[in-house]
């Protein structure tokens, strides 16, 4: 698809930096560049420059030199957008970079909208939709694994994974259609076993993708984490251990952490967005009561709960209530103060196991505990077994398409089992295929593409 306009934008963040890059893309990219950039070697002509080459020179605004500049040239279709592209690198100051953008605009380029370069890459077939989405994920990745995941999707891992499933479903759908439409042609009837087997296989692959989404999201964005427990069990000490510095005030007086302190700590490459909360206990003190209300609220909203107990003491009523509240959640029980002698009747692992996926006995004062906790967090959130390079669903949009496809395969199986015939199965298969084509963008409409590009920044 050819675009008439030539666009330009600052591709680096605004502000002061070593370099700023202004990107120009479109049919007039070279002539715009020729009007704002003059090579130091007068024998060189910008408009004749081959792709994958560079020139040193100066950039100009209204005839006045702006800065020393390096121009990188890309010839269509071998560029990010698939069009002629010139990237001008100047020093990263606001005046120079804004001046260079201004010069390009005055030379005939249009200001690029957010994501317009990537949108052109998509329209020109340089990228698929899942790959375009991965561009933003790479830019926004908080951790290394999140970035690795996005890179794999950008390399096409997710598109290939979905392609494997659509390939099988297309073969199946073709076979069914042939059998239904040309009964006289000797098309072998599908064995029920084979049909069900193929449906089940595709469904299982989709289900794996769906199951991995949550863990993938954790690696990309981190997880909202609540540290909860009665006063004095060691919540602030645990927070300090995780953050590596004295943040919360640790005191032996019960009830000093009254409010919700929020900060992010990184544990095993997972960002824990922490909410330290007031102690959970029944109290007449109104402020404390408000803190407790909020900590239960946080517990309900959190993607990960670290429930702290004093493992050296017998449990209080509130401990058991807290454990109950954690049932069925991604929650880890921490039996703290392992270093202290156990008082008779001390809270034990076996009492907590029914309510928690992981029970750890440790001391929040011991720096080694962070590693133990990190491993438990990985197990509970399912990131331990996740291969970031496998091609993982990376947006709600993709997830919802995968869910639609899975449900359509369930409907196909039900249609077959209830004797509705191959026609009905075929219709459901087509629904599944359409959902998967939406996912990869093969038949995504303008609205879907607009939604994807809404999140993009200018210059990408
Ligand atoms: P919070 O009210 O739950 O935030 O509890 P704090 O973190 O303020 O801890 C209460 C008291 O327990 C402080 O005196 C801590 O030093 C102490 N404490 C916390 N963790 C441990 C531990 O693992 N072992 C021992 N012996 N004391 C601890």
Short mmCIF file of C-alpha atoms and ligand atoms in Angstrom, two decimals:
data_model
loop_
_atom_site.label_atom_id
_atom_site.label_comp_id
_atom_site.label_asym_id
_atom_site.label_seq_id
_atom_site.Cartn_x
_atom_site.Cartn_y
_atom_site.Cartn_z
CA UNK A 1 0.00 0.00 0.00
CA UNK A 2 1.53 3.30 -1.02
CA UNK A 3 1.04 6.40 1.08
CA UNK A 4 1.22 9.79 -0.67
CA UNK A 5 2.43 11.78 2.28
CA UNK A 6 5.90 11.93 3.73
CA UNK A 7 5.92 12.04 7.52
CA UNK A 8 8.50 13.08 10.06
CA UNK A 9 8.85 13.00 13.84
CA UNK A 10 11.37 13.00 16.62
CA UNK A 11 12.02 9.29 17.30
CA UNK A 12 13.91 9.82 20.57
CA UNK A 13 12.36 11.14 23.81
CA UNK A 14 12.15 14.91 24.04
CA UNK A 15 14.65 16.48 26.43
CA UNK A 16 18.39 16.53 26.82
CA UNK A 17 20.42 13.51 25.67
CA UNK A 18 23.53 12.45 23.78
CA UNK A 19 21.67 12.15 20.50
CA UNK A 20 18.29 12.96 19.02
CA UNK A 21 16.99 11.16 15.93
CA UNK A 22 14.49 12.66 13.52
CA UNK A 23 12.88 10.08 11.27
CA UNK A 24 11.45 10.88 7.84
CA UNK A 25 9.45 8.31 5.87
CA UNK A 26 7.53 8.41 2.61
CA UNK A 27 7.96 9.00 -1.12
CA UNK A 28 9.59 12.41 -0.57
CA UNK A 29 11.86 11.35 2.30
CA UNK A 30 15.06 11.84 0.31
CA UNK A 31 14.06 15.23 -1.13
CA UNK A 32 12.96 16.48 2.30
CA UNK A 33 16.31 15.32 3.68
CA UNK A 34 18.14 17.05 0.82
CA UNK A 35 16.46 20.34 1.79
CA UNK A 36 17.46 20.17 5.47
CA UNK A 37 20.78 18.32 5.35
CA UNK A 38 23.98 19.12 3.48
CA UNK A 39 26.75 16.47 3.32
CA UNK A 40 30.26 17.59 4.33
CA UNK A 41 31.58 15.94 1.17
CA UNK A 42 30.15 18.23 -1.51
CA UNK A 43 30.53 15.47 -4.10
CA UNK A 44 27.80 13.42 -2.37
CA UNK A 45 24.17 13.88 -3.39
CA UNK A 46 21.53 13.04 -0.82
CA UNK A 47 18.97 12.08 -3.46
CA UNK A 48 21.34 9.57 -5.05
CA UNK A 49 22.32 7.93 -1.81
CA UNK A 50 21.90 4.12 -1.72
CA UNK A 51 20.07 2.32 1.10
CA UNK A 52 21.98 1.21 4.20
CA UNK A 53 24.51 4.04 3.89
CA UNK A 54 25.38 7.03 6.06
CA UNK A 55 26.62 10.57 5.42
CA UNK A 56 28.10 13.12 7.78
CA UNK A 57 27.23 16.80 7.36
CA UNK A 58 25.15 19.65 8.77
CA UNK A 59 21.45 20.26 9.14
CA UNK A 60 19.86 23.63 8.39
CA UNK A 61 16.77 25.59 9.37
CA UNK A 62 15.89 28.49 7.04
CA UNK A 63 19.42 28.61 5.68
CA UNK A 64 21.13 28.69 9.11
CA UNK A 65 23.22 25.73 10.31
CA UNK A 66 21.52 23.92 13.21
CA UNK A 67 23.98 21.23 14.15
CA UNK A 68 26.40 18.57 12.95
CA UNK A 69 24.27 15.72 11.71
CA UNK A 70 24.64 12.11 10.56
CA UNK A 71 22.09 10.94 7.99
CA UNK A 72 21.21 7.24 7.64
CA UNK A 73 19.54 6.18 4.42
CA UNK A 74 17.12 3.33 3.79
CA UNK A 75 15.60 2.59 0.39
CA UNK A 76 12.09 1.17 0.00
CA UNK A 77 11.17 -1.56 0.63
CA UNK A 78 14.15 -2.32 2.89
CA UNK A 79 13.31 0.01 5.75
CA UNK A 80 11.28 -0.09 8.94
CA UNK A 81 8.18 1.28 7.20
CA UNK A 82 8.81 -0.30 3.81
CA UNK A 83 9.12 3.22 2.34
CA UNK A 84 12.11 5.45 1.65
CA UNK A 85 13.38 6.48 5.09
CA UNK A 86 16.04 8.93 6.23
CA UNK A 87 17.06 9.17 9.87
CA UNK A 88 18.89 12.30 10.92
CA UNK A 89 20.93 12.10 14.14
CA UNK A 90 21.88 15.35 15.78
CA UNK A 91 22.92 16.32 19.30
CA UNK A 92 20.16 15.64 21.80
CA UNK A 93 19.18 19.13 22.85
CA UNK A 94 15.66 20.48 22.72
CA UNK A 95 16.48 23.48 20.53
CA UNK A 96 18.38 21.47 17.92
CA UNK A 97 15.98 18.53 17.72
CA UNK A 98 12.86 20.71 17.60
CA UNK A 99 14.58 22.93 15.03
CA UNK A 100 15.34 19.90 12.87
CA UNK A 101 11.72 18.69 13.03
CA UNK A 102 10.61 22.21 12.13
CA UNK A 103 13.02 22.25 9.18
CA UNK A 104 11.60 18.94 7.90
CA UNK A 105 8.04 20.26 8.20
CA UNK A 106 8.99 23.40 6.31
CA UNK A 107 10.64 21.21 3.67
CA UNK A 108 7.29 19.53 2.99
CA UNK A 109 6.97 16.64 5.48
CA UNK A 110 3.79 16.14 7.56
CA UNK A 111 3.97 15.60 11.33
CA UNK A 112 3.60 11.86 12.04
CA UNK A 113 0.76 10.71 14.27
CA UNK A 114 1.46 8.37 17.21
CA UNK A 115 2.54 4.98 15.85
CA UNK A 116 2.30 6.09 12.24
CA UNK A 117 5.68 4.68 11.24
CA UNK A 118 4.72 1.26 12.60
CA UNK A 119 1.26 1.55 11.06
CA UNK A 120 2.88 2.09 7.69
CA UNK A 121 5.14 -0.90 8.35
CA UNK A 122 1.99 -2.95 9.00
CA UNK A 123 0.19 -1.68 5.91
CA UNK A 124 3.25 -2.36 3.78
CA UNK A 125 3.51 -5.91 5.09
CA UNK A 126 6.79 -5.33 6.94
CA UNK A 127 5.18 -6.43 10.20
CA UNK A 128 2.12 -8.40 11.28
CA UNK A 129 -0.32 -7.01 13.83
CA UNK A 130 1.06 -9.03 16.75
CA UNK A 131 4.53 -7.84 15.79
CA UNK A 132 3.38 -4.22 15.65
CA UNK A 133 1.96 -4.58 19.15
CA UNK A 134 5.28 -6.05 20.29
CA UNK A 135 7.07 -2.86 19.25
CA UNK A 136 5.28 -0.94 22.01
CA UNK A 137 5.83 -3.80 24.46
CA UNK A 138 9.58 -3.72 23.86
CA UNK A 139 9.63 0.02 24.45
CA UNK A 140 7.54 -0.32 27.61
CA UNK A 141 9.15 -3.48 29.05
CA UNK A 142 10.09 -3.14 32.72
CA UNK A 143 12.17 -6.27 33.07
CA UNK A 144 14.55 -8.28 30.91
CA UNK A 145 12.18 -11.22 30.58
CA UNK A 146 9.36 -8.87 29.56
CA UNK A 147 11.62 -7.42 26.88
CA UNK A 148 12.68 -10.91 25.72
CA UNK A 149 9.02 -11.87 25.42
CA UNK A 150 8.23 -8.83 23.32
CA UNK A 151 11.27 -9.42 21.11
CA UNK A 152 10.16 -13.01 20.44
CA UNK A 153 6.72 -11.72 19.42
CA UNK A 154 8.36 -9.08 17.23
CA UNK A 155 10.40 -11.85 15.59
CA UNK A 156 7.09 -13.50 14.74
CA UNK A 157 7.05 -16.27 17.37
CA UNK A 158 3.41 -15.62 18.30
CA UNK A 159 2.31 -15.28 14.69
CA UNK A 160 4.02 -18.63 13.92
CA UNK A 161 2.41 -20.27 16.92
CA UNK A 162 -1.05 -19.08 15.88
CA UNK A 163 -0.19 -19.96 12.28
CA UNK A 164 0.39 -23.58 13.36
CA UNK A 165 -3.10 -23.72 14.84
CA UNK A 166 -4.82 -21.99 11.92
CA UNK A 167 -2.96 -24.30 9.54
CA UNK A 168 -4.44 -27.38 11.19
CA UNK A 169 -7.90 -25.88 11.45
CA UNK A 170 -7.84 -24.78 7.82
CA UNK A 171 -6.94 -28.31 6.72
CA UNK A 172 -9.75 -29.69 8.82
CA UNK A 173 -12.22 -27.10 7.57
CA UNK A 174 -11.20 -27.77 3.96
CA UNK A 175 -11.71 -31.48 4.41
CA UNK A 176 -15.14 -30.96 5.96
CA UNK A 177 -16.22 -28.50 3.27
CA UNK A 178 -15.12 -30.89 0.52
CA UNK A 179 -17.01 -33.74 2.11
CA UNK A 180 -20.16 -31.66 2.59
CA UNK A 181 -20.06 -29.97 -0.84
CA UNK A 182 -18.92 -32.84 -3.02
CA UNK A 183 -20.35 -36.01 -1.52
CA UNK A 184 -20.18 -37.72 -4.91
CA UNK A 185 -16.45 -37.03 -5.30
CA UNK A 186 -15.26 -39.81 -3.08
CA UNK A 187 -13.86 -37.48 -0.43
CA UNK A 188 -13.12 -39.85 2.45
CA UNK A 189 -15.39 -39.15 5.40
CA UNK A 190 -13.50 -37.92 8.42
CA UNK A 191 -13.29 -40.51 11.13
CA UNK A 192 -15.04 -39.15 14.23
CA UNK A 193 -11.91 -39.98 16.16
CA UNK A 194 -9.71 -37.91 13.85
CA UNK A 195 -12.06 -34.95 13.85
CA UNK A 196 -12.33 -34.92 17.62
CA UNK A 197 -8.59 -35.48 17.94
CA UNK A 198 -7.76 -32.49 15.71
CA UNK A 199 -10.25 -30.26 17.51
CA UNK A 200 -8.86 -31.30 20.87
CA UNK A 201 -5.28 -30.69 19.79
CA UNK A 202 -6.01 -27.17 18.53
CA UNK A 203 -8.06 -26.44 21.64
CA UNK A 204 -5.22 -27.56 23.91
CA UNK A 205 -2.75 -25.32 22.08
CA UNK A 206 -5.11 -22.36 22.48
CA UNK A 207 -5.69 -23.16 26.13
CA UNK A 208 -1.93 -23.16 26.75
CA UNK A 209 -1.70 -19.73 25.14
CA UNK A 210 -4.59 -18.49 27.28
CA UNK A 211 -3.08 -19.95 30.46
CA UNK A 212 0.29 -18.31 29.77
CA UNK A 213 -1.25 -14.87 29.32
CA UNK A 214 -1.43 -14.10 33.05
CA UNK A 215 2.19 -15.03 33.70
CA UNK A 216 3.24 -13.08 30.60
CA UNK A 217 1.40 -10.01 31.86
CA UNK A 218 3.26 -10.35 35.17
CA UNK A 219 6.59 -10.30 33.36
CA UNK A 220 5.54 -7.33 31.25
CA UNK A 221 3.91 -5.09 33.83
CA UNK A 222 4.63 -6.59 37.24
CA UNK A 223 1.98 -7.59 39.75
CA UNK A 224 0.04 -5.65 42.35
CA UNK A 225 1.21 -7.10 45.63
CA UNK A 226 -0.30 -6.79 49.10
CA UNK A 227 1.72 -7.53 52.22
CA UNK A 228 -0.81 -8.33 54.92
CA UNK A 229 -0.74 -9.62 58.47
CA UNK A 230 -1.31 -8.63 62.09
CA UNK A 231 0.75 -5.85 63.63
CA UNK A 232 4.27 -6.81 64.61
CA UNK A 233 4.53 -10.00 62.57
CA UNK A 234 7.29 -8.38 60.46
CA UNK A 235 5.60 -6.84 57.41
CA UNK A 236 7.71 -3.67 57.44
CA UNK A 237 10.85 -5.74 57.97
CA UNK A 238 9.91 -7.85 54.95
CA UNK A 239 9.30 -4.73 52.87
CA UNK A 240 12.71 -3.39 53.86
CA UNK A 241 14.32 -6.68 52.94
CA UNK A 242 12.70 -6.58 49.49
CA UNK A 243 13.49 -2.97 48.80
CA UNK A 244 17.02 -3.24 50.04
CA UNK A 245 16.80 -0.11 52.17
CA UNK A 246 15.03 1.21 55.23
CA UNK A 247 11.82 2.55 53.81
CA UNK A 248 9.04 1.70 56.21
CA UNK A 249 9.66 2.60 59.85
CA UNK A 250 10.19 -0.62 61.76
CA UNK A 251 9.31 -0.41 65.43
CA UNK A 252 8.45 -3.01 68.03
CA UNK A 253 5.30 -1.03 68.97
CA UNK A 254 2.21 -2.67 67.52
CA UNK A 255 0.28 -0.74 64.87
CA UNK A 256 2.85 1.80 63.61
CA UNK A 257 2.37 1.12 59.90
CA UNK A 258 -1.02 2.74 59.66
CA UNK A 259 -1.41 3.62 56.07
CA UNK A 260 -0.85 2.08 52.66
CA UNK A 261 2.72 2.66 51.47
CA UNK A 262 3.16 1.93 47.80
CA UNK A 263 6.38 1.25 45.96
CA UNK A 264 7.78 -1.15 43.40
CA UNK A 265 10.52 -3.65 44.12
CA UNK A 266 12.00 -6.10 41.63
CA UNK A 267 12.32 -9.70 42.74
CA UNK A 268 13.67 -12.30 40.26
CA UNK A 269 12.96 -9.87 37.39
CA UNK A 270 9.31 -9.51 38.47
CA UNK A 271 8.12 -6.06 39.50
CA UNK A 272 6.14 -6.31 42.71
CA UNK A 273 3.96 -3.22 43.03
CA UNK A 274 3.75 -3.27 46.79
CA UNK A 275 1.13 -2.02 49.12
CA UNK A 276 2.26 -2.20 52.73
CA UNK A 277 -0.82 -2.08 54.83
CA UNK A 278 -1.88 -1.42 58.36
CA UNK A 279 -1.95 -4.45 60.60
CA UNK A 280 -4.96 -6.68 60.30
CA UNK A 281 -6.66 -6.92 63.68
CA UNK A 282 -9.93 -6.07 65.31
CA UNK A 283 -9.66 -2.71 66.99
CA UNK A 284 -11.65 0.17 68.43
CA UNK A 285 -9.14 2.69 67.07
CA UNK A 286 -10.82 4.32 64.07
CA UNK A 287 -7.69 5.15 62.08
CA UNK A 288 -6.39 1.65 62.61
CA UNK A 289 -9.79 0.27 61.62
CA UNK A 290 -9.66 2.27 58.39
CA UNK A 291 -6.20 0.83 57.71
CA UNK A 292 -7.51 -2.69 58.26
CA UNK A 293 -10.45 -2.09 55.95
CA UNK A 294 -8.08 -0.87 53.30
CA UNK A 295 -5.72 -3.76 53.72
CA UNK A 296 -8.53 -6.25 53.10
CA UNK A 297 -9.51 -4.18 50.10
CA UNK A 298 -5.92 -4.32 48.85
CA UNK A 299 -5.89 -8.05 49.43
CA UNK A 300 -8.93 -8.44 47.23
CA UNK A 301 -7.44 -6.32 44.46
CA UNK A 302 -3.93 -7.76 44.58
CA UNK A 303 -2.56 -10.16 41.99
CA UNK A 304 -0.20 -11.52 44.65
CA UNK A 305 -0.69 -11.65 48.41
CA UNK A 306 2.19 -12.04 50.85
CA UNK A 307 0.46 -13.03 54.10
CA UNK A 308 2.85 -12.68 57.02
CA UNK A 309 2.49 -14.59 60.31
CA UNK A 310 4.65 -14.76 63.41
CA UNK A 311 5.78 -18.37 63.13
CA UNK A 312 7.16 -18.45 66.65
CA UNK A 313 3.80 -17.72 68.29
CA UNK A 314 0.46 -19.54 68.50
CA UNK A 315 -1.98 -18.14 65.95
CA UNK A 316 -4.45 -15.41 66.88
CA UNK A 317 -8.01 -15.39 65.64
CA UNK A 318 -7.07 -12.72 63.04
CA UNK A 319 -4.31 -14.97 61.65
CA UNK A 320 -6.81 -17.70 60.91
CA UNK A 321 -9.24 -15.19 59.40
CA UNK A 322 -6.50 -13.85 57.17
CA UNK A 323 -5.56 -17.36 56.06
CA UNK A 324 -9.20 -18.02 55.16
CA UNK A 325 -9.34 -14.77 53.15
CA UNK A 326 -6.35 -16.00 51.12
CA UNK A 327 -7.97 -19.27 50.06
CA UNK A 328 -8.04 -19.62 46.28
CA UNK A 329 -5.80 -16.58 45.72
CA UNK A 330 -2.26 -16.29 44.40
CA UNK A 331 -1.06 -16.06 48.00
CA UNK A 332 2.10 -17.03 49.84
CA UNK A 333 2.08 -17.66 53.59
CA UNK A 334 5.22 -16.43 55.30
CA UNK A 335 5.87 -17.92 58.72
CA UNK A 336 8.26 -15.24 59.88
CA UNK A 337 10.76 -15.11 62.76
CA UNK A 338 12.21 -18.52 62.05
CA UNK A 339 15.23 -17.52 64.15
CA UNK A 340 13.20 -17.31 67.37
CA UNK A 341 12.51 -20.36 69.57
CA UNK A 342 9.03 -21.79 69.02
CA UNK A 343 6.50 -21.10 71.78
CA UNK A 344 4.38 -24.22 72.52
CA UNK A 345 1.39 -24.29 70.14
CA UNK A 346 3.24 -22.13 67.58
CA UNK A 347 1.59 -21.73 64.20
CA UNK A 348 2.68 -24.56 61.88
CA UNK A 349 2.89 -25.09 58.12
CA UNK A 350 0.19 -27.75 58.19
CA UNK A 351 -2.37 -25.27 59.56
CA UNK A 352 -1.78 -22.89 56.67
CA UNK A 353 -1.34 -25.31 53.75
CA UNK A 354 -5.06 -25.72 53.01
CA UNK A 355 -5.36 -21.97 52.34
CA UNK A 356 -2.08 -21.27 50.50
CA UNK A 357 -0.31 -22.46 47.38
CA UNK A 358 3.05 -21.84 49.08
CA UNK A 359 4.03 -21.80 52.75
CA UNK A 360 7.52 -20.53 53.61
CA UNK A 361 9.23 -20.49 56.99
CA UNK A 362 11.86 -17.78 57.05
CA UNK A 363 13.23 -14.77 58.84
CA UNK A 364 12.59 -11.38 57.28
CA UNK A 365 15.76 -10.21 58.99
CA UNK A 366 17.87 -12.67 57.00
CA UNK A 367 18.87 -11.28 53.57
CA UNK A 368 18.89 -14.84 52.15
CA UNK A 369 15.11 -14.97 52.57
CA UNK A 370 14.58 -12.75 49.54
CA UNK A 371 15.82 -15.49 47.19
CA UNK A 372 13.53 -18.09 48.78
CA UNK A 373 10.60 -15.75 48.46
CA UNK A 374 11.52 -14.93 44.85
CA UNK A 375 11.33 -18.60 43.88
CA UNK A 376 7.97 -19.02 45.61
CA UNK A 377 6.63 -15.92 43.81
CA UNK A 378 7.69 -17.41 40.47
CA UNK A 379 5.92 -20.68 41.25
CA UNK A 380 2.72 -19.02 42.40
CA UNK A 381 2.51 -16.66 39.43
CA UNK A 382 3.48 -19.35 36.93
CA UNK A 383 6.41 -17.40 35.52
CA UNK A 384 8.90 -20.12 36.50
CA UNK A 385 7.85 -22.47 33.70
CA UNK A 386 7.25 -19.76 31.12
CA UNK A 387 9.52 -19.60 28.10
CA UNK A 388 9.66 -15.89 27.18
CA UNK A 389 10.74 -16.86 23.70
CA UNK A 390 7.74 -19.07 22.98
CA UNK A 391 5.55 -16.26 21.63
CA UNK A 392 3.11 -15.25 24.34
CA UNK A 393 -0.18 -13.35 24.02
CA UNK A 394 0.60 -9.80 24.97
CA UNK A 395 -2.63 -7.81 25.02
CA UNK A 396 -6.23 -8.12 26.14
CA UNK A 397 -7.21 -7.82 22.51
CA UNK A 398 -5.19 -10.90 21.64
CA UNK A 399 -6.44 -12.77 24.70
CA UNK A 400 -10.05 -12.09 23.86
CA UNK A 401 -9.55 -13.34 20.28
CA UNK A 402 -7.93 -16.54 21.63
CA UNK A 403 -10.85 -17.05 24.03
CA UNK A 404 -13.36 -16.61 21.21
CA UNK A 405 -11.47 -19.16 19.10
CA UNK A 406 -11.33 -21.65 21.96
CA UNK A 407 -15.05 -21.29 22.66
CA UNK A 408 -15.81 -21.78 18.97
CA UNK A 409 -13.82 -25.04 19.02
CA UNK A 410 -15.84 -26.17 22.04
CA UNK A 411 -18.99 -25.34 20.11
CA UNK A 412 -17.67 -27.36 17.14
CA UNK A 413 -17.13 -30.41 19.36
CA UNK A 414 -20.57 -30.06 20.93
CA UNK A 415 -22.19 -29.68 17.52
CA UNK A 416 -20.53 -32.88 16.40
CA UNK A 417 -21.29 -34.83 19.56
CA UNK A 418 -24.93 -33.75 19.49
CA UNK A 419 -25.29 -34.96 15.93
CA UNK A 420 -25.71 -31.59 14.23
CA UNK A 421 -23.67 -32.73 11.26
CA UNK A 422 -20.57 -31.53 9.51
CA UNK A 423 -22.20 -28.33 8.30
CA UNK A 424 -22.61 -27.03 11.84
CA UNK A 425 -19.09 -28.14 12.74
CA UNK A 426 -17.81 -26.27 9.72
CA UNK A 427 -19.54 -23.04 10.76
CA UNK A 428 -17.99 -23.22 14.23
CA UNK A 429 -14.56 -23.94 12.73
CA UNK A 430 -14.88 -20.84 10.57
CA UNK A 431 -15.73 -18.80 13.66
CA UNK A 432 -12.57 -20.09 15.33
CA UNK A 433 -10.48 -19.32 12.25
CA UNK A 434 -11.90 -15.81 11.96
CA UNK A 435 -11.08 -15.08 15.59
CA UNK A 436 -7.50 -16.25 14.99
CA UNK A 437 -7.20 -14.14 11.85
CA UNK A 438 -8.37 -11.18 13.93
CA UNK A 439 -5.66 -11.99 16.42
CA UNK A 440 -2.87 -11.97 13.87
CA UNK A 441 -4.42 -9.09 11.92
CA UNK A 442 -5.01 -11.07 8.71
CA UNK A 443 -8.58 -9.81 8.57
CA UNK A 444 -8.50 -7.13 11.23
CA UNK A 445 -10.63 -4.12 10.35
CA UNK A 446 -9.70 -0.47 10.67
CA UNK A 447 -11.22 -0.29 14.18
CA UNK A 448 -8.97 -3.04 15.52
CA UNK A 449 -5.92 -1.42 13.98
CA UNK A 450 -6.92 1.98 15.40
CA UNK A 451 -7.23 0.38 18.84
CA UNK A 452 -3.76 -1.12 18.60
CA UNK A 453 -2.17 2.12 17.52
CA UNK A 454 -3.93 4.25 20.12
CA UNK A 455 -1.24 3.32 22.63
CA UNK A 456 1.70 4.21 20.41
CA UNK A 457 3.90 7.20 20.99
CA UNK A 458 4.83 9.67 18.26
CA UNK A 459 8.03 8.73 16.44
CA UNK A 460 7.44 4.97 16.51
P1 LIG B 1 4.88 -5.03 61.23
O1 LIG B 1 4.10 -4.33 62.27
O2 LIG B 1 4.19 -6.28 60.75
O3 LIG B 1 5.29 -4.16 60.08
O4 LIG B 1 6.20 -5.58 61.92
P2 LIG B 1 7.67 -4.98 61.92
O5 LIG B 1 8.33 -5.25 60.65
O6 LIG B 1 7.59 -3.59 62.44
O7 LIG B 1 8.35 -5.92 63.00
C1 LIG B 1 7.95 -5.96 64.35
C2 LIG B 1 9.12 -6.41 65.20
O8 LIG B 1 9.50 -7.74 64.84
C3 LIG B 1 10.37 -5.54 64.97
O9 LIG B 1 11.01 -5.36 66.22
C4 LIG B 1 11.21 -6.39 64.03
O10 LIG B 1 12.57 -6.14 64.16
C5 LIG B 1 10.86 -7.78 64.52
N1 LIG B 1 11.08 -8.77 63.45
C6 LIG B 1 10.66 -8.72 62.17
N2 LIG B 1 11.08 -9.83 61.52
C7 LIG B 1 11.78 -10.58 62.38
C8 LIG B 1 12.48 -11.84 62.30
O11 LIG B 1 12.52 -12.52 61.24
N3 LIG B 1 13.07 -12.30 63.42
C9 LIG B 1 13.05 -11.60 64.62
N4 LIG B 1 13.66 -12.12 65.64
N5 LIG B 1 12.41 -10.43 64.70
C10 LIG B 1 11.78 -9.91 63.63
#
